[in-house]
Coordinates of N, CA, C and O in Angstrom, one line a residue:
X1 N 154.3 68.3 146.4 CA 153.2 67.4 146.4 C 152.3 67.8 145.3 O 151.8 68.9 145.2
X2 N 152.0 66.8 144.4 CA 151.0 67.1 143.3 C 149.6 67.2 143.8 O 149.3 66.8 144.9
X3 N 148.7 67.8 143.0 CA 147.4 68.1 143.4 C 146.6 66.8 143.8 O 145.9 66.8 144.8
X4 N 146.7 65.8 143.0 CA 146.0 64.5 143.3 C 146.4 63.9 144.6 O 145.6 63.5 145.4
X5 N 147.7 63.9 144.9 CA 148.2 63.3 146.1 C 147.8 64.2 147.3 O 147.3 63.6 148.3
X6 N 147.8 65.5 147.1 CA 147.4 66.4 148.2 C 145.9 66.2 148.5 O 145.5 66.1 149.7
X7 N 145.1 66.1 147.5 CA 143.6 65.9 147.6 C 143.4 64.6 148.3 O 142.5 64.5 149.3
X8 N 144.0 63.5 147.9 CA 143.8 62.2 148.6 C 144.2 62.3 150.1 O 143.6 61.7 150.9
X9 N 145.3 63.0 150.3 CA 145.8 63.1 151.7 C 144.8 63.9 152.6 O 144.5 63.5 153.7
X10 N 144.3 65.0 152.0 CA 143.3 65.8 152.7 C 142.0 65.0 153.0 O 141.4 65.1 154.0
X11 N 141.6 64.1 152.1 CA 140.4 63.3 152.3 C 140.7 62.3 153.4 O 139.7 61.8 154.1
X12 N 141.9 61.8 153.5 CA 142.3 60.9 154.6 C 142.2 61.7 156.0 O 141.7 61.1 157.0
X13 N 142.6 62.9 156.0 CA 142.6 63.7 157.2 C 141.2 64.2 157.6 O 140.8 64.2 158.7
X14 N 140.4 64.5 156.5 CA 139.1 65.0 156.7 C 138.0 64.2 156.0 O 137.5 64.6 155.0
X15 N 137.8 63.0 156.6 CA 136.8 62.1 156.0 C 135.4 62.7 156.0 O 134.5 62.2 155.2
X16 N 135.1 63.7 156.8 CA 133.8 64.3 156.9 C 133.6 65.6 156.1 O 132.6 66.3 156.3
X17 N 134.6 65.9 155.2 CA 134.6 67.1 154.5 C 133.3 67.4 153.7 O 132.7 68.4 153.8
X18 N 132.8 66.4 153.0 CA 131.6 66.6 152.1 C 130.4 66.9 153.0 O 129.6 67.7 152.7
X19 N 130.3 66.1 154.1 CA 129.1 66.3 155.0 C 129.2 67.7 155.6 O 128.1 68.4 155.7
X20 N 130.3 68.1 156.1 CA 130.5 69.5 156.7 C 130.2 70.6 155.7 O 129.5 71.5 155.9
X21 N 130.9 70.4 154.5 CA 130.8 71.5 153.5 C 129.4 71.6 152.9 O 129.0 72.7 152.5
X22 N 128.6 70.5 153.0 CA 127.2 70.6 152.4 C 126.2 70.8 153.5 O 125.0 70.8 153.2
X23 N 126.6 71.1 154.7 CA 125.6 71.3 155.8 C 124.8 72.6 155.6 O 125.4 73.6 155.3
X24 N 123.5 72.5 155.6 CA 122.7 73.6 155.4 C 122.2 74.2 156.7 O 121.4 73.6 157.4
X25 N 122.8 75.3 157.1 CA 122.4 75.9 158.4 C 121.4 77.0 158.1 O 121.2 77.5 157.0
X26 N 120.7 77.4 159.2 CA 119.6 78.4 159.1 C 120.2 79.8 158.8 O 121.4 80.1 159.2
X27 N 119.4 80.6 158.1 CA 119.8 82.0 157.8 C 120.0 82.7 159.2 O 119.2 82.5 160.1
X28 N 121.1 83.4 159.3 CA 121.4 84.1 160.5 C 122.2 83.3 161.5 O 122.6 83.8 162.5
X29 N 122.5 82.0 161.2 CA 123.3 81.2 162.0 C 124.8 81.5 161.8 O 125.5 80.8 161.0
X30 N 125.3 82.6 162.3 CA 126.7 83.0 162.1 C 127.7 82.1 162.6 O 128.8 82.0 162.0
X31 N 127.4 81.4 163.7 CA 128.4 80.5 164.2 C 128.7 79.4 163.2 O 129.9 79.1 162.9
X32 N 127.7 78.7 162.7 CA 127.9 77.6 161.8 C 128.6 78.1 160.5 O 129.6 77.5 160.1
X33 N 128.2 79.3 160.0 CA 128.8 79.8 158.9 C 130.3 80.1 159.1 O 131.2 79.8 158.3
X34 N 130.6 80.7 160.2 CA 132.0 81.1 160.6 C 132.8 79.8 160.7 O 133.9 79.8 160.2
X35 N 132.3 78.8 161.4 CA 133.1 77.6 161.7 C 133.4 76.9 160.4 O 134.5 76.4 160.2
X36 N 132.4 76.8 159.5 CA 132.6 76.0 158.3 C 133.5 76.8 157.4 O 134.4 76.2 156.7
X37 N 133.4 78.1 157.3 CA 134.3 78.9 156.5 C 135.7 78.8 157.0 O 136.7 78.7 156.2
X38 N 135.9 78.8 158.3 CA 137.2 78.7 158.9 C 137.8 77.3 158.6 O 139.0 77.2 158.2
X39 N 137.0 76.3 158.6 CA 137.4 74.9 158.3 C 137.9 74.8 156.8 O 139.0 74.3 156.6
X40 N 137.1 75.4 155.9 CA 137.5 75.4 154.5 C 138.8 76.2 154.2 O 139.6 75.7 153.5
X41 N 138.9 77.3 154.9 CA 140.1 78.1 154.7 C 141.3 77.4 155.3 O 142.4 77.4 154.7
X42 N 141.1 76.7 156.4 CA 142.2 75.9 157.0 C 142.7 74.8 156.0 O 143.9 74.6 155.9
X43 N 141.7 74.2 155.4 CA 142.0 73.1 154.5 C 142.9 73.7 153.3 O 143.8 73.1 152.9
X44 N 142.4 74.8 152.8 CA 143.1 75.5 151.7 C 144.6 75.9 152.0 O 145.4 75.9 151.1
X45 N 144.8 76.2 153.3 CA 146.1 76.7 153.7 C 147.0 75.8 154.5 O 148.0 76.2 155.0
X46 N 146.6 74.6 154.7 CA 147.3 73.7 155.6 C 148.7 73.3 154.9 O 148.8 73.1 153.7
X47 N 149.6 73.2 155.8 CA 151.0 72.8 155.4 C 151.0 71.3 155.6 O 150.9 70.8 156.8
X48 N 151.0 70.5 154.6 CA 150.9 69.1 154.6 C 152.2 68.4 155.3 O 152.1 67.3 155.6
X49 N 153.2 69.2 155.5 CA 154.4 68.7 156.2 C 154.3 68.9 157.7 O 155.1 68.4 158.5
X50 N 153.3 69.7 158.2 CA 153.2 70.0 159.6 C 152.3 69.0 160.3 O 151.1 69.0 160.1
X51 N 152.9 68.2 161.1 CA 152.2 67.2 161.9 C 151.1 67.9 162.8 O 150.0 67.4 162.9
X52 N 151.5 69.0 163.4 CA 150.6 69.7 164.3 C 149.4 70.2 163.6 O 148.3 70.1 164.1
X53 N 149.6 70.8 162.4 CA 148.5 71.3 161.6 C 147.5 70.2 161.1 O 146.3 70.4 161.2
X54 N 148.1 69.1 160.7 CA 147.3 68.0 160.3 C 146.5 67.4 161.4 O 145.3 67.1 161.3
X55 N 147.1 67.3 162.6 CA 146.4 66.8 163.8 C 145.2 67.7 164.1 O 144.1 67.3 164.4
X56 N 145.5 69.0 164.1 CA 144.5 70.0 164.5 C 143.3 69.9 163.5 O 142.2 70.0 163.9
X57 N 143.6 69.8 162.2 CA 142.6 69.7 161.2 C 141.8 68.5 161.3 O 140.5 68.5 161.2
X58 N 142.4 67.4 161.7 CA 141.6 66.1 161.9 C 140.7 66.3 163.1 O 139.6 65.8 163.1
X59 N 141.2 66.9 164.2 CA 140.3 67.1 165.4 C 139.1 68.0 165.0 O 138.0 67.8 165.5
X60 N 139.4 69.1 164.3 CA 138.3 70.0 163.9 C 137.3 69.3 163.0 O 136.1 69.5 163.1
X61 N 137.8 68.4 162.1 CA 136.9 67.6 161.2 C 136.0 66.8 162.0 O 134.8 66.7 161.8
X62 N 136.5 66.1 163.0 CA 135.7 65.3 163.9 C 134.7 66.1 164.7 O 133.5 65.7 164.8
X63 N 135.1 67.2 165.2 CA 134.3 68.1 166.1 C 133.1 68.6 165.2 O 132.0 68.6 165.6
X64 N 133.4 69.1 164.0 CA 132.4 69.7 163.2 C 131.5 68.6 162.6 O 130.3 68.9 162.4
X65 N 132.0 67.4 162.5 CA 131.1 66.3 162.1 C 130.1 66.0 163.1 O 128.9 65.9 162.9
X66 N 130.5 66.0 164.4 CA 129.6 65.8 165.5 C 128.6 67.0 165.6 O 127.4 66.8 165.8
X67 N 129.1 68.2 165.3 CA 128.3 69.4 165.3 C 127.1 69.3 164.3 O 126.0 69.6 164.6
X68 N 127.5 68.9 163.1 CA 126.4 68.9 162.0 C 125.5 67.7 162.2 O 124.4 67.7 161.7
X69 N 126.0 66.6 162.8 CA 125.2 65.4 163.0 C 124.2 65.4 164.2 O 123.2 64.8 164.1
X70 N 124.6 66.1 165.2 CA 123.9 65.9 166.5 C 123.3 67.2 167.0 O 124.0 68.1 167.5
X71 N 122.0 67.3 166.9 CA 121.3 68.5 167.4 C 121.5 68.7 168.9 O 121.7 69.8 169.3
X72 N 121.6 67.6 169.7 CA 121.8 67.7 171.1 C 123.1 68.3 171.4 O 123.3 69.1 172.3
X73 N 124.1 68.0 170.6 CA 125.5 68.6 170.8 C 125.4 70.1 170.5 O 126.0 70.9 171.2
X74 N 124.7 70.5 169.5 CA 124.6 71.9 169.1 C 123.9 72.7 170.3 O 124.4 73.8 170.6
X75 N 122.9 72.1 170.9 CA 122.2 72.7 172.0 C 123.1 72.8 173.2 O 123.1 73.8 173.9
X76 N 123.9 71.8 173.4 CA 124.8 71.7 174.6 C 125.9 72.8 174.4 O 126.4 73.4 175.3
X77 N 126.3 73.0 173.1 CA 127.5 73.9 172.8 C 127.1 75.3 172.9 O 127.9 76.1 173.4
X78 N 125.9 75.7 172.5 CA 125.6 77.2 172.5 C 125.8 77.9 173.7 O 126.5 79.0 173.7
X79 N 125.3 77.5 174.9 CA 125.6 78.3 176.1 C 127.1 78.4 176.5 O 127.6 79.3 177.1
X80 N 127.8 77.3 176.2 CA 129.2 77.3 176.5 C 130.0 78.3 175.7 O 131.0 78.9 176.1
X81 N 129.6 78.5 174.4 CA 130.3 79.4 173.5 C 130.0 80.9 173.9 O 130.8 81.8 173.6
X82 N 128.9 81.1 174.5 CA 128.5 82.5 174.9 C 129.5 83.0 176.0 O 129.6 84.2 176.3
X83 N 130.2 82.1 176.6 CA 131.2 82.5 177.6 C 132.4 83.2 177.0 O 133.2 83.9 177.7
X84 N 132.6 83.0 175.7 CA 133.8 83.6 175.0 C 133.3 85.0 174.5 O 132.3 85.0 173.7
X85 N 134.0 86.0 174.8 CA 133.7 87.4 174.4 C 134.0 87.5 172.9 O 135.1 87.2 172.4
X86 N 132.9 87.9 172.2 CA 133.0 88.1 170.7 C 134.0 89.1 170.3 O 134.5 89.1 169.1
X87 N 134.4 90.0 171.1 CA 135.3 91.1 170.8 C 136.7 90.8 171.1 O 137.6 91.6 170.9
X88 N 137.0 89.6 171.7 CA 138.3 89.2 172.0 C 139.2 88.9 170.8 O 138.7 88.5 169.7
X89 N 140.5 89.1 171.0 CA 141.4 88.8 169.9 C 141.4 87.3 169.6 O 141.4 86.5 170.6
X90 N 141.5 86.8 168.4 CA 141.5 85.4 168.0 C 140.2 84.7 168.4 O 140.3 83.5 168.8
X91 N 139.1 85.4 168.3 CA 137.8 84.8 168.7 C 137.6 83.5 168.0 O 137.2 82.5 168.6
X92 N 137.7 83.4 166.7 CA 137.4 82.2 165.9 C 138.3 81.0 166.4 O 137.8 79.9 166.6
X93 N 139.6 81.3 166.6 CA 140.5 80.3 167.1 C 140.0 79.8 168.5 O 140.0 78.5 168.8
X94 N 139.7 80.7 169.4 CA 139.3 80.3 170.7 C 138.0 79.5 170.7 O 137.8 78.5 171.4
X95 N 137.0 79.9 169.8 CA 135.8 79.1 169.7 C 136.1 77.7 169.1 O 135.5 76.7 169.5
X96 N 137.0 77.7 168.2 CA 137.4 76.4 167.6 C 138.0 75.5 168.6 O 137.6 74.3 168.7
X97 N 138.8 76.0 169.4 CA 139.4 75.2 170.5 C 138.4 74.7 171.5 O 138.4 73.5 171.9
X98 N 137.4 75.5 171.8 CA 136.3 75.2 172.7 C 135.5 74.1 172.1 O 135.1 73.1 172.7
X99 N 135.2 74.2 170.8 CA 134.4 73.2 170.1 C 135.1 71.9 170.1 O 134.4 70.9 170.4
X100 N 136.4 71.9 169.8 CA 137.1 70.6 169.8 C 137.1 70.0 171.2 O 136.9 68.8 171.4
X101 N 137.4 70.8 172.2 CA 137.4 70.3 173.6 C 136.1 69.8 174.0 O 136.0 68.6 174.6
X102 N 135.0 70.5 173.8 CA 133.7 70.0 174.2 C 133.2 68.8 173.4 O 132.4 68.0 173.9
X103 N 133.6 68.7 172.1 CA 133.1 67.6 171.3 C 133.7 66.3 171.9 O 133.1 65.2 171.8
X104 N 134.9 66.3 172.4 CA 135.5 65.1 173.0 C 134.9 64.7 174.3 O 134.9 63.6 174.7
X105 N 134.3 65.7 175.0 CA 133.7 65.5 176.3 C 132.3 65.1 176.3 O 131.7 64.5 177.2
X106 N 131.6 65.5 175.2 CA 130.2 65.3 175.1 C 129.8 63.9 174.8 O 130.3 63.3 173.9
X107 N 128.9 63.4 175.7 CA 128.4 62.0 175.4 C 126.9 61.9 175.4 O 126.3 60.8 175.3
X108 N 126.3 63.1 175.4 CA 124.8 63.1 175.3 C 124.1 63.1 176.7 O 122.9 63.5 176.8
X109 N 124.8 62.8 177.7 CA 124.1 62.8 179.0 C 124.0 64.2 179.6 O 123.3 64.4 180.6
X110 N 124.7 65.2 179.1 CA 124.7 66.5 179.6 C 123.3 67.2 179.3 O 123.0 68.2 179.9
X111 N 122.6 66.8 178.3 CA 121.4 67.4 177.9 C 120.2 66.6 178.5 O 120.2 65.4 178.4
X112 N 119.3 67.4 179.1 CA 118.2 66.7 179.7 C 117.2 66.3 178.6 O 117.0 67.0 177.6
X113 N 116.7 65.1 178.7 CA 115.7 64.7 177.7 C 114.3 65.0 178.2 O 114.0 65.0 179.4
X114 N 113.5 65.4 177.3 CA 112.1 65.8 177.6 C 111.3 64.5 177.7 O 111.5 63.5 177.1
X115 N 110.3 64.6 178.6 CA 109.4 63.4 178.9 C 108.1 63.8 178.4 O 107.5 64.7 178.8
X116 N 107.6 63.0 177.4 CA 106.3 63.3 176.8 C 105.2 62.5 177.6 O 105.4 61.3 177.9
X117 N 104.1 63.2 177.8 CA 103.1 62.5 178.6 C 102.0 62.1 177.6 O 101.6 62.7 176.7

């Protein structure tokens, strides 16, 4: 597959690439940095013939898009990710799977809204 065709295909799979790649996270936010770097490495190494890899990348693109767009989702996600031991093998993969799982379940009702007086 030539470079132009590959790039066009990747943009079809990852329509949120530019938004995710340009997300400015706070200094010390290792989670955002790790997830975005993992996403970019995955894009660089994806086998365009593997339906499973393409599907996974598309799901990750959608989940990270929700992550960078929705502050409430980030707040909802933080305590859930603390359940995963940082010293466990394949930590990044496990966190990625949790991110994808929770992004599909999150509808905004899980976060309490503050009432201003």
